[in-house]
Short mmCIF file of C-alpha atoms in Angstrom, two decimals:
data_model
loop_
_atom_site.label_atom_id
_atom_site.label_comp_id
_atom_site.label_asym_id
_atom_site.label_seq_id
_atom_site.Cartn_x
_atom_site.Cartn_y
_atom_site.Cartn_z
CA UNK A 738 169.13 102.30 215.78
CA UNK A 739 167.90 105.59 217.24
CA UNK A 740 164.20 106.36 216.90
CA UNK A 741 162.77 109.26 214.92
CA UNK A 742 161.76 111.34 217.92
CA UNK A 743 165.47 111.74 218.69
CA UNK A 744 165.40 114.95 216.64
CA UNK A 745 164.05 116.82 219.69
CA UNK A 746 166.19 118.26 222.46
CA UNK A 747 165.24 116.51 225.72
CA UNK A 748 167.90 117.74 228.11
CA UNK A 749 171.58 116.97 228.79
CA UNK A 750 173.05 113.54 228.02
CA UNK A 751 176.47 112.01 227.55
CA UNK A 752 178.27 109.50 225.38
CA UNK A 753 181.59 107.67 225.57
CA UNK A 754 184.29 108.04 222.93
CA UNK A 755 187.07 105.48 222.62
CA UNK A 756 189.69 105.07 219.92
CA UNK A 757 192.31 102.66 218.65
CA UNK A 758 191.79 99.40 220.56
CA UNK A 759 194.09 98.27 217.69
CA UNK A 760 194.57 94.60 218.61
CA UNK A 761 198.18 93.68 217.74
CA UNK A 762 199.96 97.04 217.89
CA UNK A 763 201.50 96.65 221.35
CA UNK A 764 203.54 93.59 220.36
CA UNK A 765 204.37 95.06 216.94
CA UNK A 766 205.48 98.35 218.50
CA UNK A 767 207.58 96.65 221.18
CA UNK A 768 209.39 94.42 218.70
CA UNK A 769 209.80 97.25 216.18
CA UNK A 770 207.99 95.43 213.37
CA UNK A 771 204.74 97.29 212.78
CA UNK A 772 204.20 95.50 209.45
CA UNK A 773 204.21 91.86 210.65
CA UNK A 774 204.75 91.88 214.40
CA UNK A 775 201.07 91.78 215.33
CA UNK A 776 200.75 88.06 216.08
CA UNK A 777 199.79 88.55 219.76
CA UNK A 778 197.16 90.82 221.28
CA UNK A 779 196.36 89.42 224.70
CA UNK A 780 197.20 92.74 226.36
CA UNK A 781 194.75 94.64 224.13
CA UNK A 782 192.00 92.10 224.79
CA UNK A 783 192.36 92.80 228.53
CA UNK A 784 192.26 96.58 227.98
CA UNK A 785 189.18 96.36 225.75
CA UNK A 786 187.48 94.14 228.35
CA UNK A 787 188.31 96.68 231.03
CA UNK A 788 186.83 99.46 228.85
CA UNK A 789 183.59 97.50 228.35
CA UNK A 790 183.31 96.68 232.06
CA UNK A 791 183.89 100.32 233.03
CA UNK A 792 181.20 101.51 230.59
CA UNK A 793 178.69 98.88 231.75
CA UNK A 794 179.00 100.08 235.36
CA UNK A 795 178.23 103.72 234.59
CA UNK A 796 175.05 105.19 235.99
CA UNK A 797 173.23 106.86 234.30
CA UNK A 798 174.07 104.95 231.11
CA UNK A 799 175.75 106.72 228.20
CA UNK A 800 173.58 107.19 225.09
CA UNK A 801 176.14 105.30 223.00
CA UNK A 802 179.78 104.19 222.82
CA UNK A 803 181.68 105.31 219.71
CA UNK A 804 184.98 103.73 218.67
CA UNK A 805 186.93 106.14 216.47
CA UNK A 806 188.79 103.69 214.26
CA UNK A 807 191.76 101.35 214.16
CA UNK A 808 189.70 98.59 215.66
CA UNK A 809 192.55 96.17 214.99
CA UNK A 810 196.16 96.55 213.85
CA UNK A 811 196.16 94.15 210.90
CA UNK A 812 195.85 96.02 207.61
CA UNK A 813 193.39 94.66 205.01
CA UNK A 814 194.58 91.32 203.66
CA UNK A 815 197.18 90.70 206.37
CA UNK A 816 197.55 87.40 208.20
CA UNK A 817 196.00 88.14 211.59
CA UNK A 818 193.30 90.67 210.73
CA UNK A 819 190.30 88.29 210.71
CA UNK A 820 191.29 86.72 214.03
CA UNK A 821 191.90 90.13 215.61
CA UNK A 822 188.48 91.34 214.45
CA UNK A 823 186.76 88.22 215.80
CA UNK A 824 188.45 88.66 219.17
CA UNK A 825 187.40 92.32 219.34
CA UNK A 826 183.80 91.40 218.46
CA UNK A 827 183.82 88.80 221.24
CA UNK A 828 184.84 91.48 223.76
CA UNK A 829 182.36 94.10 222.48
CA UNK A 830 179.47 91.60 222.59
CA UNK A 831 179.54 92.06 226.37
CA UNK A 832 178.67 95.75 226.16
CA UNK A 833 175.34 96.40 227.90
CA UNK A 834 172.66 95.87 225.25
CA UNK A 835 171.12 99.26 226.10
CA UNK A 836 174.32 101.02 224.97
CA UNK A 837 174.53 101.12 221.16
CA UNK A 838 177.98 100.79 219.58
CA UNK A 839 179.04 103.21 216.84
CA UNK A 840 182.02 102.25 214.67
CA UNK A 841 184.28 104.63 212.73
CA UNK A 842 186.71 103.34 210.10
CA UNK A 843 190.44 103.98 210.58
CA UNK A 844 193.45 103.53 208.31
CA UNK A 845 194.12 100.04 209.66
CA UNK A 846 190.49 99.09 209.04
CA UNK A 847 190.30 100.12 205.38
CA UNK A 848 193.99 100.67 204.48
CA UNK A 849 196.07 103.85 204.13
CA UNK A 850 194.93 104.09 200.51
CA UNK A 851 191.54 102.34 200.63
CA UNK A 852 189.99 100.55 197.67
CA UNK A 853 186.39 99.63 196.94
CA UNK A 854 187.22 96.08 198.13
CA UNK A 855 188.73 97.11 201.47
CA UNK A 856 185.82 99.46 202.19
CA UNK A 857 183.26 96.79 201.21
CA UNK A 858 184.97 94.34 203.53
CA UNK A 859 184.88 96.86 206.39
CA UNK A 860 181.17 97.55 205.79
CA UNK A 861 180.33 93.84 205.89
CA UNK A 862 182.09 93.55 209.24
CA UNK A 863 181.32 96.78 211.06
CA UNK A 864 178.57 98.65 209.20
CA UNK A 865 178.63 101.68 206.90
CA UNK A 866 181.86 103.64 206.60
CA UNK A 867 179.90 106.91 206.79
CA UNK A 868 176.42 107.66 208.14
CA UNK A 869 174.49 110.06 210.37
CA UNK A 870 172.19 109.68 213.36
CA UNK A 871 170.24 111.81 215.85
CA UNK A 872 170.29 111.63 219.64
CA UNK A 873 168.18 114.00 221.69
CA UNK A 874 168.18 116.88 219.22
CA UNK A 875 171.87 116.50 218.37
CA UNK A 876 172.98 115.50 214.88
CA UNK A 877 175.98 113.17 214.62
CA UNK A 878 178.03 112.48 211.49
CA UNK A 879 180.44 109.56 211.14
CA UNK A 880 182.97 110.06 208.33
CA UNK A 881 185.53 107.87 206.57
CA UNK A 882 188.61 110.08 206.96
CA UNK A 883 190.73 107.77 204.75
CA UNK A 884 188.82 109.21 201.80
CA UNK A 885 190.25 112.61 202.82
CA UNK A 886 193.72 111.15 203.46
CA UNK A 887 194.28 109.21 200.21
CA UNK A 888 191.42 108.45 197.84
CA UNK A 889 193.68 107.74 194.86
CA UNK A 890 192.42 104.14 194.57
CA UNK A 891 188.72 105.06 194.84
CA UNK A 892 188.10 108.68 193.76
CA UNK A 893 184.42 107.95 193.05
CA UNK A 894 183.89 106.86 196.66
CA UNK A 895 185.42 110.08 197.96
CA UNK A 896 183.16 112.07 195.69
CA UNK A 897 180.13 110.12 196.91
CA UNK A 898 180.97 110.89 200.55
CA UNK A 899 181.51 114.59 199.70
CA UNK A 900 178.10 114.83 198.01
CA UNK A 901 176.45 112.97 200.88
CA UNK A 902 178.13 115.22 203.47
CA UNK A 903 176.84 118.37 201.76
CA UNK A 904 173.33 116.88 201.70
CA UNK A 905 173.54 116.01 205.42
CA UNK A 906 174.73 119.50 206.33
CA UNK A 907 171.81 120.94 204.36
CA UNK A 908 169.42 118.72 206.37
CA UNK A 909 171.07 119.84 209.61
CA UNK A 910 170.62 123.50 208.64
CA UNK A 911 166.92 122.96 207.98
CA UNK A 912 166.25 120.94 211.13
CA UNK A 913 167.63 123.52 213.55
CA UNK A 914 169.50 120.87 215.51
CA UNK A 915 170.92 121.73 218.92
CA UNK A 916 174.50 120.75 217.96
CA UNK A 917 176.28 118.98 215.11
CA UNK A 918 179.12 116.66 216.09
CA UNK A 919 181.50 114.75 213.80
CA UNK A 920 183.39 111.49 214.40
CA UNK A 921 186.35 110.48 212.22
CA UNK A 922 189.62 108.63 212.70
CA UNK A 923 192.32 111.02 211.49
CA UNK A 924 192.30 114.45 213.17
CA UNK A 925 191.99 117.54 210.98
CA UNK A 926 194.92 118.87 213.03
CA UNK A 927 196.59 118.00 216.35
CA UNK A 928 196.94 121.41 217.99
CA UNK A 929 196.95 124.26 215.44
CA UNK A 930 194.78 124.57 212.32
CA UNK A 931 197.79 125.68 210.24
CA UNK A 932 200.32 123.08 211.47
CA UNK A 933 202.34 121.13 208.90
CA UNK A 934 200.91 117.96 207.41
CA UNK A 935 202.26 114.63 208.65
CA UNK A 936 201.05 111.07 209.20
CA UNK A 937 198.81 112.07 212.11
CA UNK A 938 196.75 114.84 210.52
CA UNK A 939 195.17 115.73 207.17
CA UNK A 940 196.86 117.45 204.27
CA UNK A 941 196.65 121.23 204.61
CA UNK A 942 194.64 121.97 201.46
CA UNK A 943 192.00 119.35 202.26
CA UNK A 944 192.03 120.33 205.93
CA UNK A 945 191.33 123.99 205.14
CA UNK A 946 188.44 123.08 202.89
CA UNK A 947 186.88 120.78 205.51
CA UNK A 948 187.43 123.16 208.44
CA UNK A 949 185.78 125.99 206.57
CA UNK A 950 182.86 123.76 205.52
CA UNK A 951 182.40 122.55 209.12
CA UNK A 952 182.69 126.07 210.51
CA UNK A 953 180.07 127.41 208.07
CA UNK A 954 177.75 124.53 208.93
CA UNK A 955 178.05 125.40 212.62
CA UNK A 956 179.64 122.10 213.62
CA UNK A 957 180.55 122.19 217.28
CA UNK A 958 183.29 119.57 217.49
CA UNK A 959 185.18 116.85 215.65
CA UNK A 960 186.26 113.82 217.73
CA UNK A 961 189.10 111.67 216.40
CA UNK A 962 191.75 109.16 217.44
CA UNK A 963 194.74 107.91 215.41
CA UNK A 964 197.38 109.80 217.42
CA UNK A 965 197.48 107.44 220.43
CA UNK A 966 197.88 110.58 222.58
CA UNK A 967 195.46 113.27 223.75
CA UNK A 968 195.62 116.50 221.76
CA UNK A 969 193.40 119.11 220.18
CA UNK A 970 192.73 122.75 219.45
CA UNK A 971 190.15 124.91 217.78
CA UNK A 972 189.40 126.70 214.53
CA UNK A 973 186.90 129.59 214.59
CA UNK A 974 184.83 127.94 217.33
CA UNK A 975 185.08 124.42 215.89
CA UNK A 976 186.73 122.23 218.51
CA UNK A 977 189.10 119.46 217.40
CA UNK A 978 189.28 116.75 220.08
CA UNK A 979 191.95 114.05 219.70
CA UNK A 980 191.61 111.15 222.15
CA UNK A 981 194.30 108.72 223.12
CA UNK A 982 193.96 104.98 222.64
CA UNK A 983 192.27 102.20 224.55
CA UNK A 984 195.23 100.14 223.28
CA UNK A 985 198.88 101.03 222.66
CA UNK A 986 200.03 104.45 223.96
CA UNK A 987 202.59 106.34 221.87
CA UNK A 988 202.93 109.19 224.36
CA UNK A 989 202.54 109.86 228.07
CA UNK A 990 198.79 109.24 228.33
CA UNK A 991 197.10 106.25 229.91
CA UNK A 992 194.80 103.70 228.27
CA UNK A 993 191.46 105.44 228.51
CA UNK A 994 188.09 106.69 227.31
CA UNK A 995 186.58 110.14 226.89
CA UNK A 996 183.31 111.08 228.58
CA UNK A 997 181.43 113.74 226.59
CA UNK A 998 178.56 115.61 228.22
CA UNK A 999 176.20 117.44 225.86
CA UNK A 1000 174.29 120.35 227.38
CA UNK A 1001 171.99 122.81 225.66
CA UNK A 1002 174.79 125.34 225.24
CA UNK A 1003 177.98 123.31 224.99
CA UNK A 1004 180.04 120.13 225.14
CA UNK A 1005 182.11 119.33 228.20
CA UNK A 1006 184.46 116.40 227.92
CA UNK A 1007 187.09 114.71 229.99
CA UNK A 1008 189.52 111.87 229.31
CA UNK A 1009 189.57 109.18 232.01
CA UNK A 1010 192.09 106.41 232.43
CA UNK A 1011 190.42 102.98 232.33
CA UNK A 1012 191.43 102.43 235.97
CA UNK A 1013 189.89 105.73 237.04
CA UNK A 1014 186.64 105.14 235.16
CA UNK A 1015 186.34 101.55 236.47
CA UNK A 1016 187.01 102.44 240.08
CA UNK A 1017 185.39 105.86 240.47
CA UNK A 1018 183.08 106.39 237.51
CA UNK A 1019 182.21 109.89 236.33
CA UNK A 1020 182.96 112.78 238.69
CA UNK A 1021 180.20 114.66 240.48
CA UNK A 1022 180.66 117.88 238.52
CA UNK A 1023 179.73 116.13 235.26
CA UNK A 1024 176.92 114.12 236.87
CA UNK A 1025 175.45 117.40 238.17
CA UNK A 1026 175.38 118.79 234.62
CA UNK A 1027 173.46 115.73 233.46
CA UNK A 1028 170.92 116.18 236.25
CA UNK A 1029 170.11 119.78 235.23
CA UNK A 1030 166.99 119.93 233.09
#
């Protein structure tokens, strides 16, 4: 959906990153039944609507709006998933048609241990589970992090993504792109590259392999969600940015979105609460960076 001349650097731009609208989690979390308690999601609909309205008002417009996974709470095959997905689509349809939507698959979208069937179903609904695109001389990669988390049910699909990723990084090296940026659902790590493995990050051995590969390829940053809190750190100049949720908060952060400004030298990003972004928009300091040619 981005034209071929997007391989050239044309000056600073910005995009919006959101994560985990996760229709159904707030009720499930409140009633302590995260397996079946997701039969109401009115609160999340309102938050997602607020996010779309805030984005539509922004001037200048963002180049795209990326949603980093856990679009809805229902796991594949569960009772409310289809209805949750339909309701989310109805909200997202109102996004300004000049702002492309980019979807990233999360564990609730394809399952904690995805299968060929769950991934096929996701692709029919939301588009490819991994792909790349160019915007203004910057190369973006969208990855299916469940294949890093647990590919036991579909080892061939993990291998296919690995081969594809190496090919894409080779292309990026040839093309002399301004920056390479990755989107995935599960963070590589939450604050320190050598932290212990738990539900919210990737297994250490896989993490080390990916971090080193990304570092060697010159990737600037990885943006993820999954944690429902803001977090992040860096590994040899690779920045790991973990954004809190549009939907249910599991920490002290507010429902929000991240504004990411891409300049010739670097990425500057800031997390805004939905209220802040709706009422005030982007602050002058970031707007000034966008105006610099």
